[in-house]
PDB file of C-alpha atoms in Angstrom:
ATOM      1  CA  UNK A 619      -0.071   0.448  -0.036  1.00  0.00           C
ATOM      2  CA  UNK A 620       1.190   3.393  -0.408  1.00  0.00           C
ATOM      3  CA  UNK A 621       1.624   6.229   2.483  1.00  0.00           C
ATOM      4  CA  UNK A 622      -1.801   7.566   2.447  1.00  0.00           C
ATOM      5  CA  UNK A 623      -3.327   4.329   3.563  1.00  0.00           C
ATOM      6  CA  UNK A 624      -0.778   3.906   6.468  1.00  0.00           C
ATOM      7  CA  UNK A 625      -0.979   7.491   7.816  1.00  0.00           C
ATOM      8  CA  UNK A 626      -3.565   5.939  10.264  1.00  0.00           C
ATOM      9  CA  UNK A 627      -1.350   2.977  11.429  1.00  0.00           C
ATOM     10  CA  UNK A 628      -4.280   0.502   9.623  1.00  0.00           C
ATOM     11  CA  UNK A 629      -2.554   0.362   6.411  1.00  0.00           C
ATOM     12  CA  UNK A 630      -0.276  -2.621   5.196  1.00  0.00           C
ATOM     13  CA  UNK A 631       3.360  -2.303   4.758  1.00  0.00           C
ATOM     14  CA  UNK A 632       4.919  -2.538   1.612  1.00  0.00           C
ATOM     15  CA  UNK A 633       4.606  -6.373  -0.031  1.00  0.00           C
ATOM     16  CA  UNK A 634       3.022  -7.432   2.864  1.00  0.00           C
ATOM     17  CA  UNK A 635      -0.374  -9.536   2.344  1.00  0.00           C
ATOM     18  CA  UNK A 636      -3.242  -7.903   3.764  1.00  0.00           C
ATOM     19  CA  UNK A 637      -4.114 -11.318   5.279  1.00  0.00           C
ATOM     20  CA  UNK A 638      -0.576 -11.112   7.348  1.00  0.00           C
ATOM     21  CA  UNK A 639      -1.401  -7.596   8.742  1.00  0.00           C
ATOM     22  CA  UNK A 640      -1.243  -7.553  12.661  1.00  0.00           C
ATOM     23  CA  UNK A 641      -5.077  -8.703  14.091  1.00  0.00           C
ATOM     24  CA  UNK A 642      -7.055  -5.975  15.419  1.00  0.00           C
ATOM     25  CA  UNK A 643      -6.460  -5.526  19.701  1.00  0.00           C
ATOM     26  CA  UNK A 644      -9.628  -5.658  21.301  1.00  0.00           C
ATOM     27  CA  UNK A 645     -10.436  -4.706  24.500  1.00  0.00           C
ATOM     28  CA  UNK A 646     -12.038  -6.359  27.712  1.00  0.00           C
ATOM     29  CA  UNK A 647     -15.551  -6.312  26.183  1.00  0.00           C
ATOM     30  CA  UNK A 648     -14.242  -7.343  22.953  1.00  0.00           C
ATOM     31  CA  UNK A 649     -14.573  -4.120  21.383  1.00  0.00           C
ATOM     32  CA  UNK A 650     -11.444  -2.825  20.220  1.00  0.00           C
ATOM     33  CA  UNK A 651      -9.856   0.454  21.634  1.00  0.00           C
ATOM     34  CA  UNK A 652     -11.185   2.724  18.951  1.00  0.00           C
ATOM     35  CA  UNK A 653     -15.087   1.559  19.878  1.00  0.00           C
ATOM     36  CA  UNK A 654     -15.482  -0.905  17.006  1.00  0.00           C
ATOM     37  CA  UNK A 655     -17.170  -4.415  17.832  1.00  0.00           C
ATOM     38  CA  UNK A 656     -15.045  -7.602  16.759  1.00  0.00           C
ATOM     39  CA  UNK A 657     -17.610  -7.669  13.280  1.00  0.00           C
ATOM     40  CA  UNK A 658     -15.310  -4.275  12.247  1.00  0.00           C
ATOM     41  CA  UNK A 659     -18.629  -2.077  12.474  1.00  0.00           C
ATOM     42  CA  UNK A 660     -17.934   1.065  14.334  1.00  0.00           C
ATOM     43  CA  UNK A 661     -21.046   2.222  16.859  1.00  0.00           C
ATOM     44  CA  UNK A 662     -22.428   4.410  13.933  1.00  0.00           C
ATOM     45  CA  UNK A 663     -22.816   1.177  11.941  1.00  0.00           C
ATOM     46  CA  UNK A 664     -20.241   1.617   9.456  1.00  0.00           C
ATOM     47  CA  UNK A 665     -17.970  -1.147   8.288  1.00  0.00           C
ATOM     48  CA  UNK A 666     -14.182  -0.213   8.697  1.00  0.00           C
ATOM     49  CA  UNK A 667     -13.333  -2.093   5.955  1.00  0.00           C
ATOM     50  CA  UNK A 668     -15.681  -0.098   3.433  1.00  0.00           C
ATOM     51  CA  UNK A 669     -14.517   2.873   4.719  1.00  0.00           C
ATOM     52  CA  UNK A 670     -10.912   2.086   4.277  1.00  0.00           C
ATOM     53  CA  UNK A 671     -11.990   0.922   0.532  1.00  0.00           C
ATOM     54  CA  UNK A 672     -13.478   4.267   0.132  1.00  0.00           C
ATOM     55  CA  UNK A 673     -10.438   6.211   0.769  1.00  0.00           C
ATOM     56  CA  UNK A 674      -8.133   3.970  -0.908  1.00  0.00           C
ATOM     57  CA  UNK A 675     -10.359   4.260  -3.709  1.00  0.00           C
ATOM     58  CA  UNK A 676     -10.494   8.272  -3.493  1.00  0.00           C
ATOM     59  CA  UNK A 677      -6.649   8.201  -3.761  1.00  0.00           C
ATOM     60  CA  UNK A 678      -6.487   5.869  -6.715  1.00  0.00           C
ATOM     61  CA  UNK A 679      -9.188   7.743  -8.683  1.00  0.00           C
ATOM     62  CA  UNK A 680      -7.342  10.884  -7.830  1.00  0.00           C
ATOM     63  CA  UNK A 681      -3.966   9.654  -9.212  1.00  0.00           C
ATOM     64  CA  UNK A 682      -5.573   8.047 -12.205  1.00  0.00           C
ATOM     65  CA  UNK A 683      -7.253  10.855 -13.452  1.00  0.00           C
ATOM     66  CA  UNK A 684      -3.847  12.939 -12.778  1.00  0.00           C
ATOM     67  CA  UNK A 685      -2.133   9.976 -14.716  1.00  0.00           C
ATOM     68  CA  UNK A 686      -5.035  10.139 -17.796  1.00  0.00           C
ATOM     69  CA  UNK A 687      -4.279  13.681 -18.181  1.00  0.00           C
ATOM     70  CA  UNK A 688      -0.843  13.290 -18.722  1.00  0.00           C
ATOM     71  CA  UNK A 689      -1.004   9.985 -20.838  1.00  0.00           C
ATOM     72  CA  UNK A 690      -3.575  12.002 -23.193  1.00  0.00           C
ATOM     73  CA  UNK A 691      -0.674  14.537 -23.779  1.00  0.00           C
ATOM     74  CA  UNK A 692       1.438  12.099 -24.367  1.00  0.00           C
ATOM     75  CA  UNK A 693      -0.380  10.600 -27.222  1.00  0.00           C
ATOM     76  CA  UNK A 694      -1.268  14.255 -28.583  1.00  0.00           C
ATOM     77  CA  UNK A 695      -0.688  17.766 -26.817  1.00  0.00           C
ATOM     78  CA  UNK A 696      -4.118  18.628 -27.715  1.00  0.00           C
ATOM     79  CA  UNK A 697      -5.911  15.226 -26.605  1.00  0.00           C
ATOM     80  CA  UNK A 698      -8.452  15.921 -23.813  1.00  0.00           C
ATOM     81  CA  UNK A 699      -8.048  13.500 -20.736  1.00  0.00           C
ATOM     82  CA  UNK A 700     -11.459  11.910 -21.261  1.00  0.00           C
ATOM     83  CA  UNK A 701     -10.674  10.611 -24.545  1.00  0.00           C
ATOM     84  CA  UNK A 702      -7.768   8.762 -23.432  1.00  0.00           C
ATOM     85  CA  UNK A 703      -9.913   6.067 -22.568  1.00  0.00           C
ATOM     86  CA  UNK A 704     -11.670   6.052 -25.649  1.00  0.00           C
ATOM     87  CA  UNK A 705      -8.265   5.201 -27.474  1.00  0.00           C
ATOM     88  CA  UNK A 706      -7.402   2.657 -25.062  1.00  0.00           C
ATOM     89  CA  UNK A 707     -10.847   0.825 -25.751  1.00  0.00           C
ATOM     90  CA  UNK A 708     -10.425   1.419 -29.607  1.00  0.00           C
ATOM     91  CA  UNK A 709      -6.902  -0.341 -29.229  1.00  0.00           C
ATOM     92  CA  UNK A 710      -8.814  -3.466 -28.629  1.00  0.00           C
ATOM     93  CA  UNK A 711     -10.878  -3.306 -31.942  1.00  0.00           C
ATOM     94  CA  UNK A 712     -13.354  -1.112 -34.073  1.00  0.00           C
ATOM     95  CA  UNK A 713     -16.700  -0.210 -32.017  1.00  0.00           C
ATOM     96  CA  UNK A 714     -19.689   1.753 -32.401  1.00  0.00           C
ATOM     97  CA  UNK A 715     -20.033   5.086 -31.447  1.00  0.00           C
ATOM     98  CA  UNK A 716     -22.986   4.251 -29.390  1.00  0.00           C
ATOM     99  CA  UNK A 717     -21.080   1.339 -27.280  1.00  0.00           C
ATOM    100  CA  UNK A 718     -18.471   3.514 -26.854  1.00  0.00           C
ATOM    101  CA  UNK A 719     -21.002   6.261 -25.361  1.00  0.00           C
ATOM    102  CA  UNK A 720     -22.227   3.311 -22.979  1.00  0.00           C
ATOM    103  CA  UNK A 721     -18.966   2.057 -22.034  1.00  0.00           C
ATOM    104  CA  UNK A 722     -17.504   5.704 -21.049  1.00  0.00           C
ATOM    105  CA  UNK A 723     -20.997   6.499 -19.833  1.00  0.00           C
ATOM    106  CA  UNK A 724     -21.403   9.640 -21.649  1.00  0.00           C
ATOM    107  CA  UNK A 725     -24.249  10.927 -23.970  1.00  0.00           C
ATOM    108  CA  UNK A 726     -24.389  10.528 -27.572  1.00  0.00           C
ATOM    109  CA  UNK A 727     -23.473  14.176 -28.327  1.00  0.00           C
ATOM    110  CA  UNK A 728     -20.813  14.091 -25.962  1.00  0.00           C
ATOM    111  CA  UNK A 729     -19.611  10.907 -27.709  1.00  0.00           C
ATOM    112  CA  UNK A 730     -19.694  12.737 -31.091  1.00  0.00           C
ATOM    113  CA  UNK A 731     -17.845  15.825 -30.266  1.00  0.00           C
ATOM    114  CA  UNK A 732     -15.001  13.289 -28.656  1.00  0.00           C
ATOM    115  CA  UNK A 733     -14.618  11.345 -31.890  1.00  0.00           C
ATOM    116  CA  UNK A 734     -15.169  14.540 -34.089  1.00  0.00           C
ATOM    117  CA  UNK A 735     -11.917  16.025 -31.924  1.00  0.00           C
ATOM    118  CA  UNK A 736     -10.190  12.524 -32.314  1.00  0.00           C
ATOM    119  CA  UNK A 737     -10.349  12.633 -36.151  1.00  0.00           C
ATOM    120  CA  UNK A 738      -9.443  16.050 -36.383  1.00  0.00           C
ATOM    121  CA  UNK A 739      -6.469  14.796 -34.734  1.00  0.00           C
ATOM    122  CA  UNK A 740      -5.741  12.201 -37.129  1.00  0.00           C
ATOM    123  CA  UNK A 741      -6.153   9.521 -34.199  1.00  0.00           C
ATOM    124  CA  UNK A 742      -9.391   7.654 -34.907  1.00  0.00           C
ATOM    125  CA  UNK A 743     -11.424   7.219 -38.272  1.00  0.00           C
ATOM    126  CA  UNK A 744     -15.215   6.332 -38.264  1.00  0.00           C
ATOM    127  CA  UNK A 745     -16.704   4.341 -41.235  1.00  0.00           C
ATOM    128  CA  UNK A 746     -20.026   2.908 -41.796  1.00  0.00           C
ATOM    129  CA  UNK A 747     -20.901  -0.122 -39.985  1.00  0.00           C
ATOM    130  CA  UNK A 748     -21.808  -2.673 -42.822  1.00  0.00           C
ATOM    131  CA  UNK A 749     -24.305  -4.574 -40.185  1.00  0.00           C
ATOM    132  CA  UNK A 750     -25.833  -1.316 -39.747  1.00  0.00           C
ATOM    133  CA  UNK A 751     -25.914   1.615 -41.989  1.00  0.00           C
ATOM    134  CA  UNK A 752     -27.346   3.961 -39.553  1.00  0.00           C
ATOM    135  CA  UNK A 753     -24.515   3.275 -37.114  1.00  0.00           C
ATOM    136  CA  UNK A 754     -20.578   4.140 -37.222  1.00  0.00           C
ATOM    137  CA  UNK A 755     -17.414   2.052 -36.679  1.00  0.00           C
ATOM    138  CA  UNK A 756     -14.801   4.032 -34.863  1.00  0.00           C
ATOM    139  CA  UNK A 757     -11.247   2.585 -35.422  1.00  0.00           C
ATOM    140  CA  UNK A 758      -8.061   3.792 -34.406  1.00  0.00           C
ATOM    141  CA  UNK A 759      -5.840   4.836 -37.219  1.00  0.00           C
ATOM    142  CA  UNK A 760      -2.180   3.732 -38.001  1.00  0.00           C
ATOM    143  CA  UNK A 761      -0.816   6.636 -36.181  1.00  0.00           C
ATOM    144  CA  UNK A 762      -3.279   6.441 -33.483  1.00  0.00           C
ATOM    145  CA  UNK A 763      -2.496   3.102 -32.490  1.00  0.00           C
ATOM    146  CA  UNK A 764       1.429   3.618 -32.774  1.00  0.00           C
ATOM    147  CA  UNK A 765       0.808   6.642 -30.388  1.00  0.00           C
ATOM    148  CA  UNK A 766      -1.484   4.856 -27.869  1.00  0.00           C
ATOM    149  CA  UNK A 767       0.719   1.747 -27.814  1.00  0.00           C
ATOM    150  CA  UNK A 768       3.609   3.756 -26.985  1.00  0.00           C
ATOM    151  CA  UNK A 769       1.995   5.534 -24.000  1.00  0.00           C
ATOM    152  CA  UNK A 770       0.725   2.261 -22.877  1.00  0.00           C
ATOM    153  CA  UNK A 771       3.986   0.548 -23.034  1.00  0.00           C
ATOM    154  CA  UNK A 772       5.707   3.093 -21.049  1.00  0.00           C
ATOM    155  CA  UNK A 773       2.868   3.074 -18.375  1.00  0.00           C
ATOM    156  CA  UNK A 774       3.254  -0.857 -18.264  1.00  0.00           C
ATOM    157  CA  UNK A 775       6.907  -0.431 -17.606  1.00  0.00           C
ATOM    158  CA  UNK A 776       6.240   1.921 -14.907  1.00  0.00           C
ATOM    159  CA  UNK A 777       4.013  -0.494 -13.293  1.00  0.00           C
ATOM    160  CA  UNK A 778       6.854  -3.097 -13.557  1.00  0.00           C
ATOM    161  CA  UNK A 779       9.320  -0.900 -11.773  1.00  0.00           C
ATOM    162  CA  UNK A 780       6.774   0.679  -9.161  1.00  0.00           C
ATOM    163  CA  UNK A 781       5.842  -2.910  -8.462  1.00  0.00           C
ATOM    164  CA  UNK A 782       8.905  -4.799  -8.839  1.00  0.00           C
ATOM    165  CA  UNK A 783       8.746  -5.612  -5.078  1.00  0.00           C
ATOM    166  CA  UNK A 784       5.673  -7.261  -4.975  1.00  0.00           C
ATOM    167  CA  UNK A 785       5.232 -11.287  -5.667  1.00  0.00           C
ATOM    168  CA  UNK A 786       3.995 -11.638  -9.216  1.00  0.00           C
ATOM    169  CA  UNK A 787       0.634 -13.701  -7.661  1.00  0.00           C
ATOM    170  CA  UNK A 788      -0.055 -10.346  -5.808  1.00  0.00           C
ATOM    171  CA  UNK A 789       0.209  -8.373  -8.928  1.00  0.00           C
ATOM    172  CA  UNK A 790      -2.164 -11.089 -10.253  1.00  0.00           C
ATOM    173  CA  UNK A 791      -4.629 -11.055  -7.660  1.00  0.00           C
ATOM    174  CA  UNK A 792      -5.039  -7.181  -7.649  1.00  0.00           C
ATOM    175  CA  UNK A 793      -5.273  -7.279 -11.173  1.00  0.00           C
ATOM    176  CA  UNK A 794      -8.341  -9.836 -10.575  1.00  0.00           C
ATOM    177  CA  UNK A 795      -9.909  -7.844  -7.830  1.00  0.00           C
ATOM    178  CA  UNK A 796      -9.934  -4.559  -9.931  1.00  0.00           C
ATOM    179  CA  UNK A 797     -11.677  -6.523 -12.574  1.00  0.00           C
ATOM    180  CA  UNK A 798     -14.351  -8.009 -10.362  1.00  0.00           C
ATOM    181  CA  UNK A 799     -14.754  -4.776  -9.145  1.00  0.00           C
ATOM    182  CA  UNK A 800     -14.998  -2.789 -12.370  1.00  0.00           C
ATOM    183  CA  UNK A 801     -17.534  -5.745 -13.173  1.00  0.00           C
ATOM    184  CA  UNK A 802     -19.878  -5.203 -10.417  1.00  0.00           C
ATOM    185  CA  UNK A 803     -19.554  -1.291 -10.820  1.00  0.00           C
ATOM    186  CA  UNK A 804     -20.673  -1.772 -14.576  1.00  0.00           C
ATOM    187  CA  UNK A 805     -24.203  -3.002 -13.349  1.00  0.00           C
TER     188      UNK A 805
END
C-alpha cells in the first residue's frame, strides 16, 4: 500500500499481504480500543473495511485522473484527458460510437464531439457499420495505434518498476480483484 493508506496505522506494509497484517486488538468487552465491535463495524454502523476501501479508491481515482491527463498529452498535446480511455478501448478493436458512449458513460452528443476531435487529430476514423447503415464504426488509425501503444508500453514499464518488490501472484490477485470490482460497478 502507499503512504496515504498507512497514515492512520491501519495500512499494510509494502509487500505484505493484507492477510498477514496484525490482528485487531480488542479490549475486555470484545470491542477494540477505537470503539468498534469485533465484526469491524464502528458504533455508527459503518464497516471499517468499507471506509478504508472508499479512502483507497478516492486516492487511486485521484491519481488515475492525473495520470490520464498526462498520458493523453503524451498521445497528443491537444488530446482531452477523457478521450484517452476511448483510445485504449479502441486499441482492442473497432467499436460503434453508441457502444463507446455506453462504455464510457456519456451521452451521444458528448461522444460525437469527442470522436470529431479525435478524427481531427488523425487518431481515429469513422466508417459506416456494414451491419447497420445507421451506425458508425470507430477505428484507431495507424498513427493512433502507434501513439497509444507507445504510451501504454511506457505505463506498463512504470508498473513493472513500481511494483518490482511485489510477488507476481500479488500483482495477478490485484488485477483479478480490480476486474471483479469493475464488473460489479458496470451493473
